[in-house]
Short mmCIF file of C-alpha atoms and ligand atoms in Angstrom, two decimals:
data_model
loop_
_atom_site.label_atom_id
_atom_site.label_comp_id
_atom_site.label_asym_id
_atom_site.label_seq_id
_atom_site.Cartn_x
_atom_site.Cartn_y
_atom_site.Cartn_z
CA UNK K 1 0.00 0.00 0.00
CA UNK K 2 1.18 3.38 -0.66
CA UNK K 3 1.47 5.54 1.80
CA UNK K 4 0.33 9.33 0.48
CA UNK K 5 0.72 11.61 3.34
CA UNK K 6 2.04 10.59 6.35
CA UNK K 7 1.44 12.47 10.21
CA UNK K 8 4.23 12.27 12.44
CA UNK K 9 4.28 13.10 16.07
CA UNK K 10 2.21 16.22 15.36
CA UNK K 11 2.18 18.77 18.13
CA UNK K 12 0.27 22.48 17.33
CA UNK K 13 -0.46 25.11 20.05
CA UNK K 14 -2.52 27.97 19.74
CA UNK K 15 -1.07 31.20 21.47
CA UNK K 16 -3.97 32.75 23.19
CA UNK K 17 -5.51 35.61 25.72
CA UNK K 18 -5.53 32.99 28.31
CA UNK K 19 -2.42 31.29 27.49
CA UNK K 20 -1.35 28.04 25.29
CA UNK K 21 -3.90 25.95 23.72
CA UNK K 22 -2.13 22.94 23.40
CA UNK K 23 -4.59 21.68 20.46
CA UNK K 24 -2.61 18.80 19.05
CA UNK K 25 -0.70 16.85 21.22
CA UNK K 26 0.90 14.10 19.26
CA UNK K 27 -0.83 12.93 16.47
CA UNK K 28 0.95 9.89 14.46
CA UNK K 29 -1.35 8.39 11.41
CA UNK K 30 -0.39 7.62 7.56
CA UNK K 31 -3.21 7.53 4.85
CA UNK K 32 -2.77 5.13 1.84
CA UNK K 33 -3.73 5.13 -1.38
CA UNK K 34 -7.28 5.39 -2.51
CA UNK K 35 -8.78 4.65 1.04
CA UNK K 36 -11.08 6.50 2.87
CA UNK K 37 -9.79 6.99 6.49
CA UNK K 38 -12.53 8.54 9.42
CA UNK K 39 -11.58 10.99 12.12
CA UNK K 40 -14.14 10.65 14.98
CA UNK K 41 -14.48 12.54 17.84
CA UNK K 42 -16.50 14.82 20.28
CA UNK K 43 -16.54 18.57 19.59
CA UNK K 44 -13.00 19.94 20.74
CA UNK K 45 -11.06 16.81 19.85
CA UNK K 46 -8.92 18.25 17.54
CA UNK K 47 -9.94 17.04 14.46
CA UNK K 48 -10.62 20.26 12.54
CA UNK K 49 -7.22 21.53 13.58
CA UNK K 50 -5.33 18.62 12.52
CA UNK K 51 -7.08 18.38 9.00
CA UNK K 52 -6.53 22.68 9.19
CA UNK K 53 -2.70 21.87 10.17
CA UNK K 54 -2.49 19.66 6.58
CA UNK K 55 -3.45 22.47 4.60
CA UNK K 56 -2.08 24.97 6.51
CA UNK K 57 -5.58 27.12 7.09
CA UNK K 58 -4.57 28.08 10.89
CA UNK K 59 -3.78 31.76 11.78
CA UNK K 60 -0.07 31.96 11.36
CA UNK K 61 -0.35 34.89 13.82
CA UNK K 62 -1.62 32.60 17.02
CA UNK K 63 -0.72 28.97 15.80
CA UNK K 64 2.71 27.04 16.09
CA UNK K 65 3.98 23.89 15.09
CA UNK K 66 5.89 22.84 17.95
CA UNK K 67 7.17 19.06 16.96
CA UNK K 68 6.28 16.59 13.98
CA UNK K 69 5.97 16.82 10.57
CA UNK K 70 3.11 16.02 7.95
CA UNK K 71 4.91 14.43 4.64
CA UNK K 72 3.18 14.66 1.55
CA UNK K 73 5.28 13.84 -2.13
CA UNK K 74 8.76 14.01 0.60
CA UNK K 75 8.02 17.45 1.32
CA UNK K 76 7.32 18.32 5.41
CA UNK K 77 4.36 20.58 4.81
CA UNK K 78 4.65 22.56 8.31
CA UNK K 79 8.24 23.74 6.86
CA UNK K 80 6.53 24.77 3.73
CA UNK K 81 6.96 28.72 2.14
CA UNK K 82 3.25 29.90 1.95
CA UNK K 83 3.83 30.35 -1.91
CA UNK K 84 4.82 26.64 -2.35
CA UNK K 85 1.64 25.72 -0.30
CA UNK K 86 -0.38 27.75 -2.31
CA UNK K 87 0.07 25.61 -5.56
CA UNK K 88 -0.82 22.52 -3.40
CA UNK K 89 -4.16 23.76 -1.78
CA UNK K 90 -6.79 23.13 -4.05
CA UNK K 91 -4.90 21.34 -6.58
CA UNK K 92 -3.12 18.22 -4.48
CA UNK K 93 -4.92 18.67 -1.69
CA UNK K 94 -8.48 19.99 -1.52
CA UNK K 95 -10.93 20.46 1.30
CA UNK K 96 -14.90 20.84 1.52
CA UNK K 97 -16.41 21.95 4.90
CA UNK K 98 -19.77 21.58 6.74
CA UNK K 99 -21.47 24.78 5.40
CA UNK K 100 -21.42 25.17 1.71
CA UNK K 101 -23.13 28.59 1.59
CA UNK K 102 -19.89 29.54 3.30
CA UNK K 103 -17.37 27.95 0.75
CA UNK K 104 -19.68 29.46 -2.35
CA UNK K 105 -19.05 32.81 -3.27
CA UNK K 106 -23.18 33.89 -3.32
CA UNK K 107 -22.13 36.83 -6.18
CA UNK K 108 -19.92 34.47 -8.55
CA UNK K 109 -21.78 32.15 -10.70
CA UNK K 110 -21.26 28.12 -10.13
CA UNK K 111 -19.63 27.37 -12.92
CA UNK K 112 -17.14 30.29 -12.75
CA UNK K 113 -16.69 29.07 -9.31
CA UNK K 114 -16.06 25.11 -10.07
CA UNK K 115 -13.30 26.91 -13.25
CA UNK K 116 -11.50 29.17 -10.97
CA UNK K 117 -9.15 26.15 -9.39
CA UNK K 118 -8.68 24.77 -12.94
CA UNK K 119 -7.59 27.90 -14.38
CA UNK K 120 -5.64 28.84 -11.30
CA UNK K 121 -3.83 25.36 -11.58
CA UNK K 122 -3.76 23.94 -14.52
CA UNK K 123 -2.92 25.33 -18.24
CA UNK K 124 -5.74 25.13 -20.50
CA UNK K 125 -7.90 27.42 -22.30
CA UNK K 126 -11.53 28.68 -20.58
CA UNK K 127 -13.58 26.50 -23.34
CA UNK K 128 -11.91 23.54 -22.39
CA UNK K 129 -12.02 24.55 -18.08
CA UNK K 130 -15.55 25.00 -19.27
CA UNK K 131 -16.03 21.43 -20.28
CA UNK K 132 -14.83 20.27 -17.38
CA UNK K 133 -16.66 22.24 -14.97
CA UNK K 134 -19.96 21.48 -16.35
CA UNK K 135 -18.90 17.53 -16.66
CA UNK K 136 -17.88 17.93 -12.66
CA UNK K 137 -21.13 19.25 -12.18
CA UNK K 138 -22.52 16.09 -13.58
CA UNK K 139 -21.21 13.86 -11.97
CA UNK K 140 -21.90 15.16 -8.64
CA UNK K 141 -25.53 14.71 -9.98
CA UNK K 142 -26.38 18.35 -10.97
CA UNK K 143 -29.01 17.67 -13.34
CA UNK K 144 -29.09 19.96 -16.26
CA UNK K 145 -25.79 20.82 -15.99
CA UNK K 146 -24.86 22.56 -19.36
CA UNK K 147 -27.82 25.30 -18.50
CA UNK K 148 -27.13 25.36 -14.54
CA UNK K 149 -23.76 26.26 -14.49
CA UNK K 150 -24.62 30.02 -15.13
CA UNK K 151 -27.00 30.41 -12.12
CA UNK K 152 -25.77 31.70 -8.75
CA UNK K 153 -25.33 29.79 -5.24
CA UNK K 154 -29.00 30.79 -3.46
CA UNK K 155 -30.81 29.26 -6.67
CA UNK K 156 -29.49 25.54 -5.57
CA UNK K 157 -31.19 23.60 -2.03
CA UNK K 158 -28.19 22.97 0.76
CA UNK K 159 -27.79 19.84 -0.88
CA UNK K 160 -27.00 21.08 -4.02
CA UNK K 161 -25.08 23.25 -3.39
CA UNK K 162 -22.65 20.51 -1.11
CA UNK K 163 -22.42 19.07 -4.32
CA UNK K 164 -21.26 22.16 -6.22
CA UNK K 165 -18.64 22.14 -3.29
CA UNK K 166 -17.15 19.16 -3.81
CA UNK K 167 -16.97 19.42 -7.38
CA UNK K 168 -15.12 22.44 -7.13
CA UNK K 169 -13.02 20.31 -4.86
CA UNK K 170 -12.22 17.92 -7.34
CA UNK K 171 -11.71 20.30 -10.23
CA UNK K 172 -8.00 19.17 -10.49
CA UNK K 173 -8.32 15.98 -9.29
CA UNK K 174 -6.72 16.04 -5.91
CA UNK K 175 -4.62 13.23 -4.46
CA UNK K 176 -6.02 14.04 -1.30
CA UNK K 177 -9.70 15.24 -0.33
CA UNK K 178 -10.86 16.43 3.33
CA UNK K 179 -13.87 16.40 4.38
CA UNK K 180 -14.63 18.44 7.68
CA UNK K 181 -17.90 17.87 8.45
CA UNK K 182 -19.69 17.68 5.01
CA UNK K 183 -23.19 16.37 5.87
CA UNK K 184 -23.35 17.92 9.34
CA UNK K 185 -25.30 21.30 8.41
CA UNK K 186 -27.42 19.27 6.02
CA UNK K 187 -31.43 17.34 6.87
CA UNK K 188 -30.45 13.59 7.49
CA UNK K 189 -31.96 12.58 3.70
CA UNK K 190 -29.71 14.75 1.76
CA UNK K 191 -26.81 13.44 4.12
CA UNK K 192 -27.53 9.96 3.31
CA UNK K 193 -27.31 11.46 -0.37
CA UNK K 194 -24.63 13.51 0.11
CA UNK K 195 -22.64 10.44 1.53
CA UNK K 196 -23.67 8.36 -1.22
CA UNK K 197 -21.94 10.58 -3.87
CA UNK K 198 -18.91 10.86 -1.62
CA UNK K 199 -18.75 7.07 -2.14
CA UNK K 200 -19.53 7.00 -5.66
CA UNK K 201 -16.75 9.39 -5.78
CA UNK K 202 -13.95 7.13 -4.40
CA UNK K 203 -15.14 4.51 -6.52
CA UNK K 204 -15.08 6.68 -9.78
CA UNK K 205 -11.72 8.59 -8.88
CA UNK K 206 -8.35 7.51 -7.16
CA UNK K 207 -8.37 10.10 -4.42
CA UNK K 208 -7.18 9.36 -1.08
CA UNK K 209 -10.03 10.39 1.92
CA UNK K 210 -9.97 12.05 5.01
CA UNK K 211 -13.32 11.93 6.13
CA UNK K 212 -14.10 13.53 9.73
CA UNK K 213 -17.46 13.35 11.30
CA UNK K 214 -18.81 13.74 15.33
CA UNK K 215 -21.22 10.65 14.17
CA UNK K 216 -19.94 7.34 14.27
CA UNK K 217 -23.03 6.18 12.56
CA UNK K 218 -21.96 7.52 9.27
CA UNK K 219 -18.63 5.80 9.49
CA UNK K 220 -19.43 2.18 8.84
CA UNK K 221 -20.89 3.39 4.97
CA UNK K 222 -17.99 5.26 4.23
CA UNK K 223 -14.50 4.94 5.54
CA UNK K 224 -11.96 2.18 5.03
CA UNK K 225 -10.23 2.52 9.05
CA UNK K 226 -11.47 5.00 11.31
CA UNK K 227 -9.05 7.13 14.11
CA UNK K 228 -10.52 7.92 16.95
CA UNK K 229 -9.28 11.38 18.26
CA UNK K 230 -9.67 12.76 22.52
CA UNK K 231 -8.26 15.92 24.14
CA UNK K 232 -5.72 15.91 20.98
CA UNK K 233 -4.88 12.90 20.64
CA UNK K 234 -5.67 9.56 18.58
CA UNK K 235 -6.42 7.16 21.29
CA UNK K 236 -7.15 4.65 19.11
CA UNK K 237 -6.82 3.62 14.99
CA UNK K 238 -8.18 0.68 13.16
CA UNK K 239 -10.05 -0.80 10.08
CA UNK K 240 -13.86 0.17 10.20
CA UNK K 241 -14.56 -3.49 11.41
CA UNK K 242 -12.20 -2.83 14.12
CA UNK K 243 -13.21 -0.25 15.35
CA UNK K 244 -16.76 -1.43 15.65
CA UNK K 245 -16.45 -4.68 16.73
CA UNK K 246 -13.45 -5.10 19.01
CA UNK K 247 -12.81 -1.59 20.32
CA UNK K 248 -10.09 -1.48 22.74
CA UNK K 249 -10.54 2.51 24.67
CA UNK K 250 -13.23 3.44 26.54
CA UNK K 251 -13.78 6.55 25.06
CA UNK K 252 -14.35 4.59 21.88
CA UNK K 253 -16.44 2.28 24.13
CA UNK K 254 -18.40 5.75 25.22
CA UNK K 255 -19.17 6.78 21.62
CA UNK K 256 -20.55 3.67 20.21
CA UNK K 257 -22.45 3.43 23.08
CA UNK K 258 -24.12 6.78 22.69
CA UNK K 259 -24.78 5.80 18.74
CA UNK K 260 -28.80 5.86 18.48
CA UNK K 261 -28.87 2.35 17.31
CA UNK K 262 -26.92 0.23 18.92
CA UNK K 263 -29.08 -1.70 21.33
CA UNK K 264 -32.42 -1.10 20.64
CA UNK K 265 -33.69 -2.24 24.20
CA UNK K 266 -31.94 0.59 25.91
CA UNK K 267 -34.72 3.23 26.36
CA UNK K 268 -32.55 6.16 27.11
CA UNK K 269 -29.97 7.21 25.15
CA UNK K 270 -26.44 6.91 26.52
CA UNK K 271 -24.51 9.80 27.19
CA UNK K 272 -20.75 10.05 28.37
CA UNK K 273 -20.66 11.86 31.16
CA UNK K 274 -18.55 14.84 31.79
CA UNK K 275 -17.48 17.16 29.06
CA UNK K 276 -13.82 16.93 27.13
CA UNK K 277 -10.54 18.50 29.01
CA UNK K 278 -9.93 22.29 28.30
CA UNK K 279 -6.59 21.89 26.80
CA UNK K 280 -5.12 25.01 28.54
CA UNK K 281 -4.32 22.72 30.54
CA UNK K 282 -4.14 19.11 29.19
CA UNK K 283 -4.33 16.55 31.90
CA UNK K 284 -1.09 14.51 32.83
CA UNK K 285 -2.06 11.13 32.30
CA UNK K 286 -5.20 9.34 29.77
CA UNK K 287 -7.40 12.43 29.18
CA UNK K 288 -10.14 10.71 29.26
CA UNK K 289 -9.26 9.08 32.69
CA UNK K 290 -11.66 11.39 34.62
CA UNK K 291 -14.60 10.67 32.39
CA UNK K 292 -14.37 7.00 32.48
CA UNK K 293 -15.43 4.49 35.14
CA UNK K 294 -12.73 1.94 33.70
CA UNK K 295 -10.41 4.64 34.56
CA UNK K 296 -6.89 2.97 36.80
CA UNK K 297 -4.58 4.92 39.33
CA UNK K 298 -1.81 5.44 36.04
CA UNK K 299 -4.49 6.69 34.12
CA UNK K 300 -3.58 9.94 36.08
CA UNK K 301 -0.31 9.49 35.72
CA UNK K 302 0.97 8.72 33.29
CA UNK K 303 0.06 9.11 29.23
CA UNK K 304 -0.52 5.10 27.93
CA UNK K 305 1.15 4.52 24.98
CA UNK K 306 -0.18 2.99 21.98
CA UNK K 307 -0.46 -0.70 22.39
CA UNK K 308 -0.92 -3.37 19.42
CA UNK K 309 -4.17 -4.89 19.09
CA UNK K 310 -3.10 -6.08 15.45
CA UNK K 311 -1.17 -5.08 12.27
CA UNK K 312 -3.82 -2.33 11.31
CA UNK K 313 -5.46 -1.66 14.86
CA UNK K 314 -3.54 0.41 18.20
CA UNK K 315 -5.13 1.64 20.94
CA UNK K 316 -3.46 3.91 23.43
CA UNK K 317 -5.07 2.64 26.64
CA UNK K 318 -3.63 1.23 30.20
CA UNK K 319 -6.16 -1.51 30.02
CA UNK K 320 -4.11 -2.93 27.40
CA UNK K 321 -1.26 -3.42 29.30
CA UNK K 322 -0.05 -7.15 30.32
CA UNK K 323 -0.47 -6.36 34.22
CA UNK K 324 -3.95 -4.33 33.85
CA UNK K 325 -7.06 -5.77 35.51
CA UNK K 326 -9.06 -7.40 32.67
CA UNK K 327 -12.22 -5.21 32.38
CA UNK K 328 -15.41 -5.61 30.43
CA UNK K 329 -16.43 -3.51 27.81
CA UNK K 330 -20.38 -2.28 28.15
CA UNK K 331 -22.99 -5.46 27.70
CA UNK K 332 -23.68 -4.56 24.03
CA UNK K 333 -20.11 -4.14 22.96
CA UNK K 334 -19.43 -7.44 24.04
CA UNK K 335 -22.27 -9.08 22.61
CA UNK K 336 -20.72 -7.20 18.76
CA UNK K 337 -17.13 -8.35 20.01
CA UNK K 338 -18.72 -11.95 20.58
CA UNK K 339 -19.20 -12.33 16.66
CA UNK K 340 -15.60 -10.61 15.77
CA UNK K 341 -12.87 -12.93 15.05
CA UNK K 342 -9.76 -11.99 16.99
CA UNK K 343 -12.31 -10.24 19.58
CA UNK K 344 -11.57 -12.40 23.08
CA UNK K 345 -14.95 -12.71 23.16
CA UNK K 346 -14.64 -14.68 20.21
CA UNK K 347 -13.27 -18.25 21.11
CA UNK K 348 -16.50 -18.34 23.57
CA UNK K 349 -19.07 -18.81 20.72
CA UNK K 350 -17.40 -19.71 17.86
CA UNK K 351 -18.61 -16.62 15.96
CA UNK K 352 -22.44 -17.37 16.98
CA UNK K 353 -24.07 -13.78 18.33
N1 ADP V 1 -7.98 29.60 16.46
C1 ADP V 1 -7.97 28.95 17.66
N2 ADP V 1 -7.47 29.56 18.76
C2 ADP V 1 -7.44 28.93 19.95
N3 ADP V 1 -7.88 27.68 20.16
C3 ADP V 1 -8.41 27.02 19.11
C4 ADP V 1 -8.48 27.63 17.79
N4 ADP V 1 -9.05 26.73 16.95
C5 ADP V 1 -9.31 25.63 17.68
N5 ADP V 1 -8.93 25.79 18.98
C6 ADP V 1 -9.03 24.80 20.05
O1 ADP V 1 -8.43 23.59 19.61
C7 ADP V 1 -9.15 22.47 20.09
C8 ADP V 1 -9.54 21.56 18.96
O2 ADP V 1 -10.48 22.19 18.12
P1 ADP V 1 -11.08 21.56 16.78
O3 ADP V 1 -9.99 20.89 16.02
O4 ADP V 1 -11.84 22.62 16.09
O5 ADP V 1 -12.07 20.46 17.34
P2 ADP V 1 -13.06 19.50 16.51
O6 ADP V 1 -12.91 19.79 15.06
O7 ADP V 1 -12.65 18.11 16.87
O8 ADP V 1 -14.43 19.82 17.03
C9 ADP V 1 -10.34 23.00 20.87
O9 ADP V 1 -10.02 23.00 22.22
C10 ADP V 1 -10.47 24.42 20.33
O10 ADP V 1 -11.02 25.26 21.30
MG1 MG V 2 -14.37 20.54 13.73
#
C-alpha cells in the first residue's frame, strides 16, 4: 500500500488571551492510497485543527507547530513557504467543509466558481475549463448541468449546493480530499445522499479520503479505518470493522455506546458523562481518565502509549497493558465483540451472536 501523506508526532499550540492551547498533542497516522480513512471525535477533539494543520488554514499569527511533521510527495508541509503551499491547496490537496453557503461565493456564478481552481492550476484554455466544470457538475448529480452552471449559489437547495462544493473540490483531481464535516449542516436525507456521492466518488476517482465526522453512525458506509481522536490525541486507529467490533478505549467504548442504534432495548440514550478536558491545561495522564469508570490509578499518571491490538489496529489505553485488571467492555459491545474474530470474546461462541 502506498502511503500518500504521512502524520508524524504532530504537536500544534494555539497562542492565546488565556495562554497556550495545546490543540494537538501528538498525532501519528499515515493515509494510503485510494482509502477513505474517518476521524471521529467529540466537539473539541482536535480534528478540525489537525485536518486545518495539513493544509495549513490556521492563523499563522496565534498557531505554532511545535514538533512533527506532515509528509506529503517528501516534502514536510509545516516547513513549507506559503507560496509553495499555495500551488498545493486546491490542486493536491483539496478540502470541503460543513457549510457550503460559506465555501460558495453567493455573487460568482457556479460554474465560474467550479473553473477558478482549474484555471488557477492547470494550463488550458476557458472553453476547455468549461467542459470540465460542467462535466464535474454532472457527476456530482447536478441535473441539467450545461444550462445550470450560469445560475448563482441561493438558486441551488443545501444539498446542491454541497455538491457544487465538492466538485469544485475535485476540479483538479486532488490526491487528497478532506472532508470536515460535510453532511453535518445538512437534513439527514440529503446526508444519506450527500454520503452516497462521496462514495460514488472514491469509486469513480483515485483520491485518497480524510473523512471527519462527530457521528460514528456515518462511518461504517464510508471509511476504510477510522481514528478515533480525545483531548488531541488519537487514542485509538483501526479498520472500520475494528473499530466497531473489538474496540479497545473506553472513550471509543463511550461513543458507540451513545450511537442511536446500537441496542435497541436501551430506552434512554447513553450519554458520556462529563465534558472533554480544556486543553489550557491538558491533563497529565489518559485524558479521558476522569470521564471513564474503567479509569486505573496510572491513568492519572501517566500518558498510555499505543499498544498493538493487530497489524492495522492500536489503541493507546492502560487496560491494554499485560499487568492491567481485565475489564469488560459495556454489555452490548461485548455481545458485537462476541461475533468478531480476533475479539476475546470470540473463542466463547465460535462466531455465533
Ligand atoms: N484559532 C484557535 N485559537 C485557539 N484555540 C483554538 C483555535 N481553533 C481551535 N482551537 C481549540 O483547539 C481544540 C480543537 O479544536 P477543533 O480541532 O476545532 O475540534 P473539533 O474539530 O474536533 O471539534 C479546541 O479545544 C479548540 O477550542
Ligand atoms: Mg471541527
Amino acid at each position: 500500500m502506498t502511503k500518500i501523506l504521512q502524520v508524524k508526532d504532530l504537536e500544534l499550540s494555539f497562542h492565546t488571551f488565556a495562554g497556550e492551547v495545546k490543540a494537538i498533542r501528538g498525532v501519528n497516522f499515515d493515509l494510503n492510497k485510494g482509502e477513505t480513512l474517518a476521524i471521529v471525535g467529540e466537539s473539541g477533539s482536535g480534528k478540525s485543527v489537525t485536518t486545518k494543520s495539513i493544509m495549513r488554514l490556521l492563523p499563522e499569527s496565534s498557531s505554532e507547530f511545535k514538533n512533527g511533521e506532515i509528509l506529503f510527495n517528501g516534502k514536510d508541509l509545516t516547513k513549507l513557504p506559503e507560496q509553495e503551499m499555495q500551488k498545493i491547496r486546491g490542486k493536491d490537496i483539496s478540502m470541503i467543509f460543513q457549510d457550503p453557503m460559506t465555501s460558495l461565493n453567493p455573487t460568482m456564478t457556479i460554474g465560474k466558481q467550479v473553473m477558478e481552481p482549474i484555471l488557477k492550476h492547470q494550463k488550458v484554455s476557458k472553453a476547455k475549463a468549461r467542459k470540465v466544470a460542467i462535466e464535474l457538475l454532472a457527476m456530482v448529480g447536478i441535473p441539467n448541468a450545461e444550462n445550470r452552471y450560469k445560475m448563482y449559489p441561493h438558486q441551488f437547495s443545501g444539498g446542491q449546493r454541497q455538491r457544487i462544493v465538492i466538485a469544485t473540490a475535485l476540479a483538479c483531481n486532488p490526491q487528497i480530499l478532506i472532508a470536515d464535516e460535510p453532511t453535518t449542516a445538512l437534513d439527514v436525507t440529503i446526508q444519506a445522499q450527500i454520503l452516497e456521492l462521496m462514495k460514488d466518488i472514491q469509486k469513480k476517482i483515485d483520491t485518497s479520503i480524510i473523512f471527519i465526522t462527530h457521528d460514528l453512525g456515518v462511518v461504517a458506509n464510508v471509511a476504510d479505518r477510522v481514528a478515533v481522536m480525545y483531548g488531541g490525541k488519537i487514542v485509538e486507529i483501526g479498520t472500520v470493522d475494528e473499530i466497531f467490533y473489538n474496540p479497545q478505549h473506553p472513550y471509543t467504548w463511550g461513543l458507540l455506546s451513545s450511537m442511536p442504534s446500537m441496542d435497541v432495548n436501551e430506552e434512554k440514550l447513553y450519554a458520556i458523562p462529563g465534558t472533554p478536558p480544556d486543553l489550557l491545561f491538558p491533563p497529565k495522564g489518559d485524558a479521558f481518565a476522569l470521564r471513564s469508570e474503567y479509569a486505573l490509578q496510572i491513568d492519572m499518571e501517566e500518558p498510555p502509549p499505543f499498544f498493538q491490538v493487530s497489524e492495522t489496529h492500536y489503541a493507546a489505553t492502560w487496560l491494554l497493558h499485560p499487568q492491567a485488571p481485565q475489564v469488560e467492555p459495556p454489555a452490548a459491545i461485548i455481545e458485537r465483540m462476541r461475533t468478531f474474530p480476533g475479539s476475546r470474546y470470540y473463542e466463547a461462541t465460535g462466531g455465533r451472536a
